[in-house]
Amino acid sequence: MTTKINFNGEIHDHLKISILDHGFLFGDSVYEVVCTIDSAPYFLDPHLDRLFASAEAIALKIPQNKEWFREQLNITLGAAGNDDSYIRIIVTRGEGEINIDPSTCLHPNIIIIVMEISQYPESFYEKGISVALVSIKRNSRDALNPNVKTGNYLNNVLAKMEANKSGAQDAVMVNPWGYLTEGTTSNLFFVRDDQICTPSLDCGLLSGITRKKVIQLAKENDFAFAEGKWTGDELNDADEIFLTGTLKKIMPVTCLDGRPVGSGKPGPLTLKLMRLYGDLLKSAE
Ligand code: PMP
């Protein structure tokens, strides 16, 4: 297991950052998670685009351009030398005074963590996982927009804790108006009457890169597909449920609130999309 950490362009084996960094004090930061296949990061461009968009949304001016990130990422991947890596790119507001005002933070810190990837167990994909529809609401878009990927994940942490307490592996959240949004680190899809459904962005969720690819695959393959608003209760009528994310890829959900989803096994449309997404990743290498 080799971990390398790039801090503002310098490679470290271990890194200590200032306790006065507002990323640490207030979650005032943005980040991306990228993975590699055969040592090459996949879908890097959309991840960098989203990093810059998230930074802009919180008025954090990143002092480097995307080319710099690509170069530094290659250097860090080379230094780590893993077969495949998990990459976390973080840009913090930087060090400032110990109060919430970001105007004293003059130098954002850029951290690129590269570590050996630890995939989810195969059994999760073969049997599916369990989720709970939790009482914690996803942040509303006019409070902390879930479509901005900040380092402030306490909303999701609390949802995950509630799910785990009820014996489920992960959580699905509704927004303050009761409409389905997403998982704690993944987007939500479900199948009802042979139609693949996913909550629309205006429900308040992250526009996931995997989500976009899955929507594209559904459309290209002429699957019935809809983006829209559904209440939490409507998830009980789903024949299939799956979550999507960069690390998770497409993960079937076979248990909702302690009850089986559909047949209790990964459903046929989920399996088809898992195969198609697997092929897409191979071609993205
Ligand atoms: N929603 C949330 C809250 C997430 O943290 C993630 C993981 N980045 C996703 C959705 C999935 O996004 P992506 O497919 O871009 O990894």
Short mmCIF file of C-alpha atoms and ligand atoms in Angstrom, two decimals, residues 31-33 47 50 138 146 149 153 156 173 182-188 205-212 244-249 277, ligand 1:
data_model
loop_
_atom_site.label_atom_id
_atom_site.label_comp_id
_atom_site.label_asym_id
_atom_site.label_seq_id
_atom_site.Cartn_x
_atom_site.Cartn_y
_atom_site.Cartn_z
CA TYR A 31 -12.81 18.13 -3.42
CA GLU A 32 -13.01 15.37 -6.00
CA VAL A 33 -12.45 11.64 -5.91
CA HIS A 47 -13.81 15.71 -12.39
CA ARG A 50 -16.52 19.96 -11.39
CA ARG A 138 -30.48 16.31 2.28
CA PRO A 146 -25.56 19.52 -2.78
CA LYS A 149 -18.88 19.26 -3.80
CA TYR A 153 -20.13 16.40 4.47
CA ASN A 156 -24.11 12.84 4.73
CA MET A 173 -32.11 10.93 1.74
CA GLU A 182 -29.41 10.71 -3.40
CA GLY A 183 -27.25 8.47 -1.24
CA THR A 184 -24.51 9.66 1.13
CA THR A 185 -21.77 9.42 -1.51
CA SER A 186 -23.73 8.23 -4.52
CA ASN A 187 -26.62 9.01 -6.82
CA LEU A 188 -29.87 7.10 -6.69
CA LEU A 205 -28.25 16.45 -5.38
CA LEU A 206 -24.77 16.19 -6.81
CA SER A 207 -24.65 15.97 -10.57
CA GLY A 208 -22.59 12.78 -10.44
CA ILE A 209 -20.22 11.94 -13.24
CA THR A 210 -21.26 8.28 -13.07
CA ARG A 211 -24.93 9.41 -13.04
CA LYS A 212 -24.37 11.29 -16.30
CA THR A 244 -23.86 5.14 -8.71
CA GLY A 245 -20.53 6.76 -7.93
CA THR A 246 -16.93 6.91 -9.10
CA LEU A 247 -15.72 4.33 -6.59
CA LYS A 248 -18.96 2.34 -6.30
CA LYS A 249 -19.59 2.33 -10.07
CA TYR A 277 -20.80 0.61 -17.68
N1 PMP B 1 -23.57 12.21 -4.51
C1 PMP B 1 -22.70 12.47 -3.52
C2 PMP B 1 -23.18 13.20 -2.31
C3 PMP B 1 -21.35 12.09 -3.64
O1 PMP B 1 -20.47 12.35 -2.66
C4 PMP B 1 -20.94 11.38 -4.79
C5 PMP B 1 -19.52 10.92 -4.93
N2 PMP B 1 -18.72 11.93 -5.47
C6 PMP B 1 -21.89 11.11 -5.80
C7 PMP B 1 -23.20 11.55 -5.63
C8 PMP B 1 -21.49 10.40 -7.07
O2 PMP B 1 -20.74 11.25 -7.88
P1 PMP B 1 -19.69 10.69 -8.94
O3 PMP B 1 -20.41 9.73 -9.81
O4 PMP B 1 -19.25 11.90 -9.67
O5 PMP B 1 -18.60 10.03 -8.16
#
